[in-house]
Short mmCIF file of C-alpha atoms in Angstrom, two decimals:
data_model
loop_
_atom_site.label_atom_id
_atom_site.label_comp_id
_atom_site.label_asym_id
_atom_site.label_seq_id
_atom_site.Cartn_x
_atom_site.Cartn_y
_atom_site.Cartn_z
CA MET M 11 -174.24 -204.89 21.65
CA LEU M 12 -175.44 -201.42 21.68
CA ARG M 13 -172.39 -200.65 18.94
CA GLN M 14 -173.37 -203.47 16.97
CA ALA M 15 -177.06 -202.55 17.14
CA VAL M 16 -176.37 -198.31 17.10
CA CYS M 17 -173.24 -197.58 14.59
CA GLN M 18 -172.50 -200.91 12.93
CA LYS M 19 -176.18 -201.37 11.80
CA PHE M 20 -177.52 -197.63 11.11
CA CYS M 21 -173.94 -195.33 10.98
CA GLU M 22 -172.01 -194.86 7.33
CA TYR M 23 -168.83 -193.43 8.97
CA TYR M 24 -168.68 -196.81 11.08
CA LYS M 25 -165.47 -198.05 11.00
CA PRO M 26 -165.08 -201.41 13.51
CA HIS M 27 -161.38 -200.82 15.06
CA LYS M 28 -161.86 -196.61 15.53
CA GLU M 29 -162.27 -195.53 18.66
CA GLU M 30 -162.82 -191.88 19.97
CA ALA M 31 -163.03 -190.42 22.77
CA GLU M 32 -165.90 -187.80 21.82
CA LYS M 33 -168.65 -190.06 20.08
CA CYS M 34 -172.07 -188.43 18.95
CA LEU M 35 -174.19 -187.42 21.10
CA ALA M 36 -176.83 -189.42 19.74
CA TYR M 37 -174.85 -192.71 20.83
CA ALA M 38 -174.66 -191.66 24.27
CA TRP M 39 -178.05 -190.75 24.60
CA LEU M 40 -179.23 -194.53 23.50
CA SER M 41 -176.61 -195.70 25.49
CA ALA M 42 -176.90 -194.37 28.90
CA TRP M 43 -181.00 -194.34 28.60
CA GLN M 44 -180.47 -198.25 27.96
CA GLN M 45 -179.30 -198.26 31.72
CA LEU M 46 -182.81 -196.33 31.95
CA GLU M 47 -184.55 -198.57 29.61
CA PRO M 48 -184.16 -202.49 29.04
CA ALA M 49 -186.21 -202.64 26.27
CA LEU M 50 -184.70 -200.18 24.42
CA LEU M 51 -182.13 -202.62 22.57
CA PRO M 52 -184.39 -205.40 21.91
CA ALA M 53 -186.48 -202.70 19.77
CA LEU M 54 -183.21 -201.54 18.52
CA THR M 55 -181.91 -204.88 17.42
CA ALA M 56 -185.93 -205.84 15.78
CA ILE M 57 -186.08 -203.00 13.76
CA PRO M 58 -184.88 -204.22 10.28
CA VAL M 59 -182.00 -202.34 8.10
CA ASN M 60 -183.45 -199.43 5.96
CA PRO M 61 -180.93 -197.67 3.52
CA ASP M 62 -183.79 -195.73 3.14
CA LEU M 63 -184.30 -194.80 6.55
CA PRO M 64 -185.87 -191.33 5.92
CA GLN M 65 -182.85 -188.17 5.84
CA PRO M 66 -183.69 -185.48 6.53
CA VAL M 67 -184.38 -186.99 10.04
CA PRO M 68 -187.62 -185.83 11.86
CA GLU M 69 -186.79 -181.86 12.89
CA ILE M 70 -187.20 -182.51 16.75
CA LEU M 71 -184.14 -184.79 16.53
CA PRO M 72 -181.86 -181.88 15.10
CA GLU M 73 -183.52 -179.63 17.53
CA VAL M 74 -182.93 -181.46 20.98
CA VAL M 75 -180.15 -183.51 20.07
CA CYS M 76 -177.73 -181.53 17.60
CA SER M 77 -178.04 -178.66 19.38
CA ARG M 78 -176.43 -180.08 22.35
CA CYS M 79 -174.23 -181.84 20.51
CA ALA M 80 -170.26 -181.14 20.60
CA PHE M 81 -170.04 -182.18 17.14
CA ARG M 82 -172.40 -179.98 16.34
CA ARG M 83 -169.75 -177.08 15.24
CA HIS M 84 -166.65 -179.11 13.99
CA GLY M 85 -166.97 -182.37 11.78
CA CYS M 86 -170.52 -182.79 11.50
CA ASP M 87 -171.35 -182.66 7.76
CA PHE M 88 -174.89 -183.19 8.34
CA ALA M 89 -174.66 -180.70 11.12
CA LYS M 90 -173.13 -178.37 8.29
CA ALA M 91 -176.10 -179.51 5.77
CA LEU M 92 -173.72 -180.09 3.09
CA ALA M 93 -175.37 -181.95 0.08
CA GLU M 94 -176.00 -185.88 0.69
CA ALA M 95 -174.48 -185.72 4.09
CA ALA M 96 -175.44 -188.82 5.99
CA PRO M 97 -176.62 -188.03 9.96
CA CYS M 98 -174.92 -190.30 12.63
CA GLY M 99 -175.80 -193.51 13.18
CA GLY M 100 -176.96 -192.65 16.43
CA LEU M 101 -179.28 -190.09 14.98
CA ARG M 102 -180.64 -192.65 12.38
CA ALA M 103 -181.40 -195.52 14.95
CA LEU M 104 -183.71 -192.91 16.89
CA ALA M 105 -185.11 -191.45 12.96
CA ALA M 106 -186.09 -195.45 13.30
CA LEU M 107 -187.32 -195.87 16.65
CA LEU M 108 -189.75 -192.50 15.72
CA GLU M 109 -190.75 -194.12 12.39
CA SER M 110 -191.34 -197.73 14.07
CA GLY M 111 -193.61 -195.81 16.61
CA TRP M 112 -191.69 -197.51 19.42
CA LEU M 113 -190.72 -193.70 20.34
CA ALA M 114 -192.92 -191.36 20.15
CA ALA M 115 -191.91 -187.33 19.68
CA ALA M 116 -193.12 -185.98 22.85
CA ALA M 117 -191.06 -187.77 24.46
CA LEU M 118 -187.78 -187.15 23.84
CA ALA M 119 -187.31 -184.09 25.83
CA LYS M 120 -188.25 -185.78 29.52
CA ILE M 121 -185.71 -188.48 28.48
CA TRP M 122 -183.34 -185.95 27.73
CA GLU M 123 -183.64 -185.11 31.20
CA GLN M 124 -183.35 -188.77 32.53
CA VAL M 125 -180.27 -189.39 30.04
CA LEU M 126 -178.59 -185.81 31.65
CA PRO M 127 -177.20 -187.32 34.75
CA GLN M 128 -176.05 -190.75 33.44
CA LEU M 129 -173.31 -188.63 31.55
CA TYR M 130 -170.04 -188.25 31.99
CA LEU M 131 -169.34 -184.34 31.03
CA ARG M 132 -165.96 -183.50 29.37
CA LEU M 133 -165.07 -180.46 28.06
CA ALA M 134 -164.85 -180.53 24.23
CA GLU M 135 -161.13 -181.33 22.54
CA HIS M 136 -161.26 -177.70 21.25
CA VAL M 137 -162.07 -175.92 24.38
CA SER M 138 -159.24 -175.19 27.22
CA LEU M 139 -159.38 -173.92 30.77
CA ARG M 140 -157.35 -170.94 30.46
CA TYR M 141 -156.24 -168.77 33.87
CA LEU M 142 -155.82 -165.47 32.82
CA GLU M 143 -155.85 -162.35 34.53
CA THR M 144 -159.32 -163.81 35.66
CA PRO M 145 -160.77 -167.95 35.05
CA HIS M 146 -161.61 -168.43 31.07
CA LEU M 147 -162.50 -170.76 29.33
CA TYR M 148 -161.62 -170.60 25.15
CA ASN M 149 -162.92 -171.92 22.43
CA ARG M 150 -160.31 -172.02 20.18
CA LEU M 151 -162.52 -173.31 16.71
CA SER M 152 -164.73 -169.83 17.01
CA ASP M 153 -161.51 -168.28 18.95
CA GLU M 154 -164.36 -167.10 21.83
CA LEU M 155 -162.70 -165.52 24.95
CA TYR M 156 -165.10 -166.40 28.16
CA GLU M 157 -164.65 -165.09 31.11
CA VAL M 158 -166.21 -167.62 34.48
CA ASN M 159 -166.56 -166.66 38.19
CA ASP M 160 -164.43 -169.22 40.31
CA ALA M 161 -167.34 -171.47 40.83
CA GLY M 162 -167.83 -171.88 37.50
CA PHE M 163 -163.93 -172.65 36.76
CA ASP M 164 -163.92 -174.93 39.64
CA TRP M 165 -166.66 -176.98 38.12
CA LEU M 166 -165.26 -176.90 35.06
CA THR M 167 -162.02 -178.62 36.15
CA ARG M 168 -164.26 -181.55 37.44
CA GLY M 169 -165.10 -182.19 33.34
CA ASP M 170 -162.64 -184.17 32.53
CA GLY M 171 -165.30 -187.09 31.03
CA THR M 172 -164.05 -189.14 34.54
CA THR M 173 -167.23 -187.98 36.96
CA PRO M 174 -170.72 -189.22 37.28
CA GLY M 175 -173.48 -187.18 38.08
CA LEU M 176 -171.83 -183.93 37.25
CA ALA M 177 -174.66 -182.25 35.77
CA VAL M 178 -176.32 -182.68 39.00
CA LEU M 179 -173.40 -180.57 40.19
CA ALA M 180 -173.71 -177.97 37.88
CA ASP M 181 -175.41 -173.95 37.56
CA ARG M 182 -178.80 -175.18 34.94
CA GLU M 183 -178.10 -171.87 32.59
CA PHE M 184 -174.56 -172.35 32.64
CA LEU M 185 -175.06 -176.15 31.49
CA ASP M 186 -177.40 -175.66 28.59
CA PHE M 187 -175.02 -172.31 27.69
CA LEU M 188 -172.07 -174.65 27.16
CA LEU M 189 -174.08 -177.62 25.79
CA ALA M 190 -175.53 -175.64 23.39
CA GLU M 191 -172.25 -173.33 21.77
CA SER M 192 -170.93 -177.12 21.00
CA MET M 193 -168.03 -176.63 24.19
CA LEU M 194 -169.26 -179.94 26.39
CA ALA M 195 -169.06 -183.49 24.99
CA GLY M 196 -171.86 -185.96 26.90
CA CYS M 197 -170.19 -189.65 26.99
CA ALA M 198 -171.71 -192.69 28.20
CA ALA M 199 -168.98 -193.84 29.72
CA PRO M 200 -165.62 -192.42 31.72
CA SER M 201 -163.48 -190.87 28.21
CA PRO M 202 -160.65 -189.34 30.35
CA ARG M 203 -159.04 -185.95 29.27
CA THR M 204 -156.36 -184.24 30.53
CA LEU M 205 -157.12 -180.83 32.04
CA ARG M 206 -154.06 -178.61 32.44
CA TRP M 207 -154.38 -174.89 33.36
CA ARG M 208 -151.84 -172.41 35.80
CA ARG M 209 -152.18 -168.79 36.46
CA SER M 210 -151.31 -166.71 33.72
CA PRO M 211 -147.99 -164.29 34.47
CA ILE M 212 -149.42 -160.51 34.73
CA PRO M 213 -149.73 -158.97 32.50
CA SER M 214 -151.13 -162.41 30.42
CA LEU M 215 -149.19 -162.65 27.29
CA ARG M 216 -152.25 -163.68 25.22
CA TYR M 217 -151.34 -163.71 21.57
CA LEU M 218 -147.53 -164.67 19.74
CA GLU M 219 -146.64 -163.69 16.94
CA LEU M 220 -144.10 -166.64 15.70
CA MET M 221 -141.95 -165.26 12.68
CA ILE M 222 -140.06 -168.40 11.62
CA THR M 223 -138.30 -167.19 9.33
CA GLU M 224 -136.96 -164.04 6.87
CA ARG M 225 -136.98 -166.00 3.80
CA CYS M 226 -140.11 -164.53 0.97
CA ASN M 227 -140.89 -165.69 -2.70
CA LEU M 228 -142.13 -161.96 -2.95
CA ARG M 229 -140.10 -158.41 -2.78
CA CYS M 230 -143.01 -156.01 -2.03
CA ARG M 231 -143.26 -152.50 -2.47
CA HIS M 232 -144.49 -151.54 1.32
CA CYS M 233 -142.62 -154.48 3.27
CA TYR M 234 -141.55 -153.29 6.80
CA LEU M 235 -139.03 -155.87 7.25
CA GLY M 236 -136.95 -154.62 4.42
CA GLU M 237 -134.25 -156.60 2.73
CA VAL M 238 -133.13 -159.37 4.92
CA GLY M 239 -131.20 -162.66 5.14
CA GLU M 240 -132.49 -166.29 5.07
CA ALA M 241 -132.27 -166.92 9.05
CA GLU M 242 -135.40 -168.86 10.47
CA LEU M 243 -136.05 -170.22 13.71
CA PRO M 244 -134.93 -173.92 14.32
CA LEU M 245 -138.00 -176.65 14.53
CA ASP M 246 -137.10 -177.27 18.23
CA ALA M 247 -137.16 -173.50 19.42
CA VAL M 248 -140.85 -173.19 17.20
CA LEU M 249 -141.78 -176.47 19.66
CA GLN M 250 -140.08 -175.36 22.21
CA THR M 251 -141.63 -172.00 22.34
CA LEU M 252 -145.11 -172.54 21.13
CA GLN M 253 -145.49 -175.35 24.71
CA GLU M 254 -143.76 -172.32 26.76
CA PHE M 255 -146.71 -169.92 25.39
CA GLN M 256 -149.21 -172.98 25.84
CA GLU M 257 -148.21 -173.10 29.47
CA MET M 258 -148.42 -169.16 30.10
CA GLN M 259 -151.73 -169.72 29.37
CA GLY M 260 -151.72 -168.42 25.48
CA LEU M 261 -154.69 -168.27 23.45
CA ARG M 262 -153.97 -167.63 19.29
CA VAL M 263 -150.43 -167.98 17.43
CA LEU M 264 -149.90 -165.80 14.38
CA LEU M 265 -147.20 -167.78 12.07
CA SER M 266 -146.00 -165.55 9.75
CA GLY M 267 -142.25 -164.32 8.09
CA GLY M 268 -140.85 -164.08 5.77
CA GLU M 269 -143.52 -166.31 3.82
CA PRO M 270 -143.76 -169.12 6.75
CA LEU M 271 -144.27 -171.28 3.80
CA MET M 272 -140.97 -171.38 3.06
CA HIS M 273 -139.41 -172.80 6.73
CA ARG M 274 -137.09 -175.32 5.46
CA HIS M 275 -138.87 -177.87 8.41
CA TRP M 276 -142.65 -176.40 7.51
CA GLN M 277 -144.38 -179.19 7.23
CA GLU M 278 -142.99 -181.02 10.47
CA LEU M 279 -143.81 -178.68 12.27
CA ASN M 280 -147.52 -178.35 10.47
CA ASN M 281 -147.42 -181.83 11.77
CA HIS M 282 -146.76 -181.07 15.09
CA LEU M 283 -149.75 -178.08 15.34
CA PRO M 284 -152.65 -180.28 16.52
CA GLU M 285 -150.46 -181.25 19.98
CA PHE M 286 -151.04 -178.30 21.09
CA GLU M 287 -153.89 -176.49 23.02
CA LEU M 288 -153.80 -173.40 21.00
CA ARG M 289 -155.14 -171.75 18.35
CA PHE M 290 -153.18 -170.95 14.91
CA VAL M 291 -153.57 -168.27 12.45
CA LEU M 292 -151.35 -168.81 9.42
CA LEU M 293 -150.12 -165.35 7.93
CA SER M 294 -149.11 -165.99 4.12
CA ASN M 295 -149.63 -164.39 0.72
CA GLY M 296 -150.55 -167.42 -0.52
CA LEU M 297 -148.95 -168.18 -3.77
CA LEU M 298 -147.21 -171.45 -1.71
CA LEU M 299 -150.91 -172.67 -1.19
CA THR M 300 -150.60 -175.46 -3.73
CA ASP M 301 -153.99 -177.91 -3.48
CA LYS M 302 -151.27 -180.29 -1.47
CA VAL M 303 -150.07 -177.68 0.55
CA ILE M 304 -154.10 -177.20 1.71
CA GLU M 305 -154.97 -181.29 2.20
CA ALA M 306 -151.70 -180.96 4.74
CA LEU M 307 -153.05 -177.83 6.36
CA ARG M 308 -153.38 -177.92 10.57
CA VAL M 309 -154.03 -174.25 11.47
CA HIS M 310 -157.32 -173.25 11.72
CA GLU M 311 -157.42 -169.86 9.54
CA VAL M 312 -155.86 -169.27 6.94
CA GLN M 313 -154.87 -165.03 6.65
CA LEU M 314 -154.31 -163.88 3.18
CA SER M 315 -152.55 -160.50 2.01
CA LEU M 316 -154.81 -158.77 -0.70
CA ASP M 317 -153.48 -155.00 -1.24
CA GLY M 318 -156.78 -153.76 -3.36
CA LEU M 319 -157.95 -155.18 -6.78
CA GLU M 320 -155.82 -156.31 -9.20
CA PRO M 321 -154.30 -153.06 -10.15
CA GLY M 322 -153.75 -152.08 -7.01
CA HIS M 323 -152.73 -155.66 -5.41
CA ASP M 324 -150.05 -156.20 -8.26
CA LEU M 325 -148.59 -153.14 -7.92
CA LEU M 326 -147.08 -154.07 -4.61
CA ARG M 327 -146.57 -157.67 -5.21
CA GLY M 328 -145.90 -158.18 -8.60
CA PRO M 329 -148.11 -159.04 -11.78
CA GLY M 330 -150.34 -161.77 -11.55
CA THR M 331 -150.19 -161.92 -7.87
CA TRP M 332 -154.02 -161.43 -7.62
CA LYS M 333 -155.29 -163.80 -9.31
CA LYS M 334 -153.21 -166.44 -8.03
CA THR M 335 -154.13 -165.15 -4.39
CA VAL M 336 -157.77 -165.49 -4.83
CA ASP M 337 -157.43 -168.53 -6.84
CA ARG M 338 -155.83 -169.92 -3.62
CA MET M 339 -158.29 -168.39 -1.26
CA GLN M 340 -161.20 -169.99 -2.96
CA ALA M 341 -159.29 -173.19 -2.77
CA LEU M 342 -159.27 -172.79 0.68
CA GLN M 343 -162.48 -171.93 1.55
CA SER M 344 -163.64 -174.82 -0.70
CA ALA M 345 -161.24 -177.30 1.99
CA GLY M 346 -163.74 -175.81 4.54
CA PHE M 347 -160.65 -173.35 6.29
CA GLU M 348 -161.41 -170.11 7.51
CA VAL M 349 -159.96 -167.31 5.71
CA SER M 350 -159.16 -163.06 6.79
CA VAL M 351 -157.66 -161.00 4.70
CA ALA M 352 -154.92 -157.89 5.47
CA THR M 353 -154.70 -154.78 3.54
CA MET M 354 -152.70 -152.50 3.80
CA ILE M 355 -153.78 -148.76 2.49
CA HIS M 356 -151.29 -147.46 -0.12
CA ARG M 357 -152.03 -144.42 -3.38
CA GLY M 358 -152.83 -147.32 -5.53
CA ASN M 359 -155.47 -148.93 -4.14
CA VAL M 360 -157.47 -146.28 -2.28
CA ALA M 361 -159.52 -146.16 -4.91
CA GLU M 362 -160.21 -149.65 -4.61
CA LEU M 363 -161.43 -149.77 -1.13
CA ALA M 364 -165.05 -149.64 -1.11
CA GLU M 365 -165.48 -152.27 -4.11
CA MET M 366 -162.52 -154.49 -2.54
CA SER M 367 -165.07 -154.18 0.88
CA ARG M 368 -168.14 -154.85 -1.03
CA TRP M 369 -166.48 -157.98 -2.66
CA LEU M 370 -165.18 -159.35 0.64
CA GLN M 371 -168.30 -159.26 2.51
CA GLN M 372 -170.01 -161.26 -0.57
CA ALA M 373 -166.57 -163.81 -0.36
CA GLU M 374 -167.85 -164.79 3.25
CA VAL M 375 -163.92 -163.96 4.38
CA ARG M 376 -163.95 -164.37 8.18
CA GLU M 377 -162.97 -160.81 8.64
CA TRP M 378 -161.15 -157.67 6.76
CA ASN M 379 -158.45 -155.84 8.47
CA LEU M 380 -156.91 -152.89 7.30
CA ASP M 381 -153.85 -150.63 8.38
CA ILE M 382 -151.82 -147.77 7.19
CA PRO M 383 -147.94 -148.69 6.67
CA CYS M 384 -144.87 -146.98 8.57
CA VAL M 385 -142.49 -145.62 6.11
CA SER M 386 -139.93 -148.10 7.20
CA GLY M 387 -137.85 -150.79 5.53
CA ARG M 388 -139.07 -151.17 1.66
CA LEU M 389 -141.62 -148.02 1.79
CA ALA M 390 -139.13 -145.70 2.73
CA GLU M 391 -137.19 -145.76 -0.85
CA ASN M 392 -140.93 -145.66 -2.25
CA GLN M 393 -143.13 -143.06 -0.48
CA ASP M 394 -145.36 -142.45 -3.55
CA LEU M 395 -147.21 -145.29 -2.18
CA TRP M 396 -148.32 -144.13 0.90
CA VAL M 397 -151.27 -142.13 2.05
CA GLU M 398 -151.01 -139.57 4.83
CA PRO M 399 -153.27 -140.43 7.64
CA THR M 400 -155.63 -137.76 7.21
CA GLU M 401 -156.48 -138.95 3.87
CA ALA M 402 -156.10 -142.85 4.89
CA ALA M 403 -158.04 -142.92 8.28
CA LYS M 404 -161.47 -142.87 6.53
CA PHE M 405 -160.85 -146.13 4.94
CA LEU M 406 -160.46 -147.81 8.43
CA ASP M 407 -163.81 -148.38 9.25
CA LEU M 408 -164.91 -150.71 6.28
CA GLY M 409 -163.26 -153.00 7.86
CA PHE M 410 -164.65 -156.41 9.65
CA GLY M 411 -164.94 -158.93 11.33
CA GLY M 412 -161.56 -157.66 13.63
CA SER M 413 -159.64 -159.96 15.88
CA ASP M 414 -158.31 -158.09 18.69
CA HIS M 415 -154.26 -158.44 19.30
CA GLY M 416 -153.88 -155.75 21.77
CA ALA M 417 -155.18 -153.35 25.06
CA THR M 418 -157.05 -154.20 27.46
CA GLY M 419 -158.21 -151.98 30.46
CA ASP M 420 -156.83 -148.51 30.29
CA PHE M 421 -153.22 -149.78 28.92
CA ALA M 422 -151.66 -148.57 25.06
CA CYS M 423 -150.79 -151.40 22.42
CA GLY M 424 -149.29 -154.34 23.31
CA ARG M 425 -150.84 -155.44 26.36
CA HIS M 426 -151.01 -158.91 25.84
CA LEU M 427 -149.23 -159.49 22.54
CA ALA M 428 -145.70 -160.24 21.68
CA ALA M 429 -143.48 -161.72 18.74
CA VAL M 430 -141.02 -164.07 18.32
CA LEU M 431 -138.25 -163.15 15.17
CA PRO M 432 -136.43 -165.32 12.86
CA ASN M 433 -133.10 -164.12 14.74
CA ALA M 434 -134.63 -166.02 17.77
CA THR M 435 -134.85 -162.72 20.20
CA VAL M 436 -138.48 -161.74 21.84
CA ALA M 437 -139.76 -157.87 20.82
CA LYS M 438 -143.15 -156.08 21.41
CA CYS M 439 -144.16 -157.56 18.16
CA GLY M 440 -142.09 -157.04 14.97
CA LEU M 441 -142.08 -153.39 14.34
CA TYR M 442 -139.67 -153.38 17.45
CA ARG M 443 -136.92 -155.89 15.97
CA ASP M 444 -134.48 -153.71 16.78
CA GLN M 445 -135.54 -152.83 20.58
CA PRO M 446 -135.30 -156.54 21.57
CA LEU M 447 -136.83 -157.71 25.25
CA GLY M 448 -134.40 -160.87 25.54
CA LYS M 449 -133.51 -163.72 23.79
CA LEU M 450 -135.63 -166.48 23.31
CA SER M 451 -132.98 -169.27 24.84
CA GLU M 452 -133.47 -166.72 28.35
CA GLY M 453 -137.52 -168.60 28.02
CA LEU M 454 -140.60 -166.40 26.57
CA GLU M 455 -142.27 -165.72 30.27
CA THR M 456 -138.73 -163.95 31.34
CA CYS M 457 -138.41 -161.82 27.64
CA TRP M 458 -142.33 -161.35 28.22
CA LEU M 459 -141.96 -159.82 31.73
CA ARG M 460 -139.87 -157.14 30.62
CA LEU M 461 -141.72 -155.46 28.67
CA LEU M 462 -142.98 -151.99 29.84
CA HIS M 463 -146.37 -151.43 29.54
CA LEU M 464 -147.58 -147.98 29.21
CA HIS M 465 -150.55 -146.61 31.05
CA LEU M 466 -153.38 -144.06 28.91
CA SER M 467 -152.76 -141.80 31.74
CA VAL M 468 -149.03 -141.35 30.82
CA LEU M 469 -149.78 -140.69 27.16
CA ASP M 470 -149.10 -137.12 26.11
CA CYS M 471 -152.37 -137.41 24.56
CA ALA M 472 -154.45 -138.24 27.69
CA PRO M 473 -156.19 -135.65 27.82
CA CYS M 474 -158.16 -136.37 24.82
CA PRO M 475 -161.76 -137.05 24.37
CA TYR M 476 -161.07 -140.47 22.32
CA VAL M 477 -158.00 -141.82 24.20
CA HIS M 478 -160.14 -144.26 25.67
CA ASP M 479 -161.96 -145.46 22.09
CA CYS M 480 -158.13 -145.77 20.22
CA ARG M 481 -156.02 -146.49 23.24
CA GLY M 482 -153.30 -144.25 21.95
CA GLY M 483 -152.84 -146.18 18.20
CA CYS M 484 -149.60 -147.52 17.30
CA ARG M 485 -147.00 -146.50 19.77
CA PHE M 486 -144.29 -147.75 17.30
CA ARG M 487 -145.95 -145.50 14.43
CA ALA M 488 -146.17 -142.52 17.43
CA GLY M 489 -142.59 -142.58 17.24
CA GLY M 490 -141.52 -144.81 19.73
CA GLY M 491 -142.53 -142.66 22.49
CA LEU M 492 -145.71 -141.18 24.58
CA GLY M 493 -146.91 -138.95 21.49
CA PRO M 494 -149.78 -139.08 19.54
CA ASP M 495 -150.63 -141.42 16.47
CA PRO M 496 -151.27 -139.64 13.76
CA VAL M 497 -153.38 -142.32 11.65
CA MET M 498 -155.66 -142.58 14.89
CA CYS M 499 -155.66 -138.58 15.75
CA ALA M 500 -157.15 -138.37 11.59
CA ARG M 501 -159.63 -140.99 12.20
CA TYR M 502 -161.29 -139.54 14.92
CA GLY M 503 -161.04 -135.90 13.80
CA ILE M 504 -157.80 -134.88 16.02
CA ASP M 505 -155.11 -132.04 15.79
CA PRO M 506 -152.31 -134.28 16.91
CA THR M 507 -150.14 -130.90 17.35
CA GLN M 508 -152.33 -129.91 20.04
CA TYR M 509 -150.72 -133.21 22.29
CA PHE M 510 -147.28 -133.54 20.57
CA SER M 511 -145.74 -132.41 16.79
CA PRO M 512 -146.89 -135.28 14.78
CA LEU M 513 -144.43 -138.19 13.41
CA TYR M 514 -145.62 -137.17 9.85
CA SER M 515 -145.85 -133.48 8.19
#
């Protein structure tokens, strides 16, 4: 009866046969309140259908209801304040009760306190338990990782939508935080969700670059891979790897190549991505991102390669590629995708980077990562493009947003990162493809546990006052040994020769 009185009557999104594990909090609120207030349903039924109910709804409702709703951060156009987006049926029903005088705005906060203990709390669909070195909660949408204590984690393990009165057992500050961050959904009836976790290997593998294919539609002059073939990971191997990575408590997957969209089974792989509790970032040059491809994408974020403004970018990637990539960047943003940008510093773009920084910030990209390429692959044949670290390092600080893929504690790069290559081997990262940790058929975890993790104290540059800031930089760029990374030395104004002979001179 309540569904007819609320959803069918007030909701513009109502579909008679659609069932969702997570419903809008306003509906759950009304459902739980109905158990405490028998007069609610007759009051809702008596209100005539009014297509001109106040929009926007009274400010008190978003403040009290929407601020605690799991849909607020995803999937709710009204919360995003999109033009002409209607509020959910539950919110319109509450607005109608306020407008009729049956409900007083001043009573909402008190009613919430009565309703909250009645709700079945469940972790929102975009949130996962992760037991890394310590217990954590991971929000895949925001890419935020929260460390929690043992008591908090134990409480979270009961957030499967089946435990009545769970709110009463919570630390109230913790509970309010979870609700405010849209990481917890309140349901009026049991809404089971299976929660899975295990202890991760130590150290934990949190970030996985999955290089699914060597195939590429460009021949960039700086590509570290050089001349490659058409090897690619079979679809079943990719899916098995994703499953194992998830079980290892993995967080983020970087889908790369080559150009990952050229994988022969890309669309099938793309359709499987929502099956995993992982954050997926597509690394692409953007040229194959047609409107149809974008509409079908099931990733959370797309990182586009933009190596300067038009002159600098086209110098590396070919005439006309910049305009096409920028057009696709705008199409992605219009479709609601988070977009980040990766840029390699080279001779053709150093004069463009300051302006590029202003442009990308105005374009509201999620983050901008700059790096200085290693002289390998095709760059070895185009060394006129290379910029000395002492000149290039100052541009690294232009970047913003920076997702961390690397070290924690007192360890050098790669503490929590590995790569799976198109030839089905596992390596420290793509640069170490000639030094594999093993074959994927042995198991991702088996290969990961073979990786030697370098403590900062064993590096030749351990006495450097900035070693804990740069964490030794890139080990490949440092020559693969224990010496300093010349780029990081340049960034911090250090002469690397006092510690080790630099790789570049």
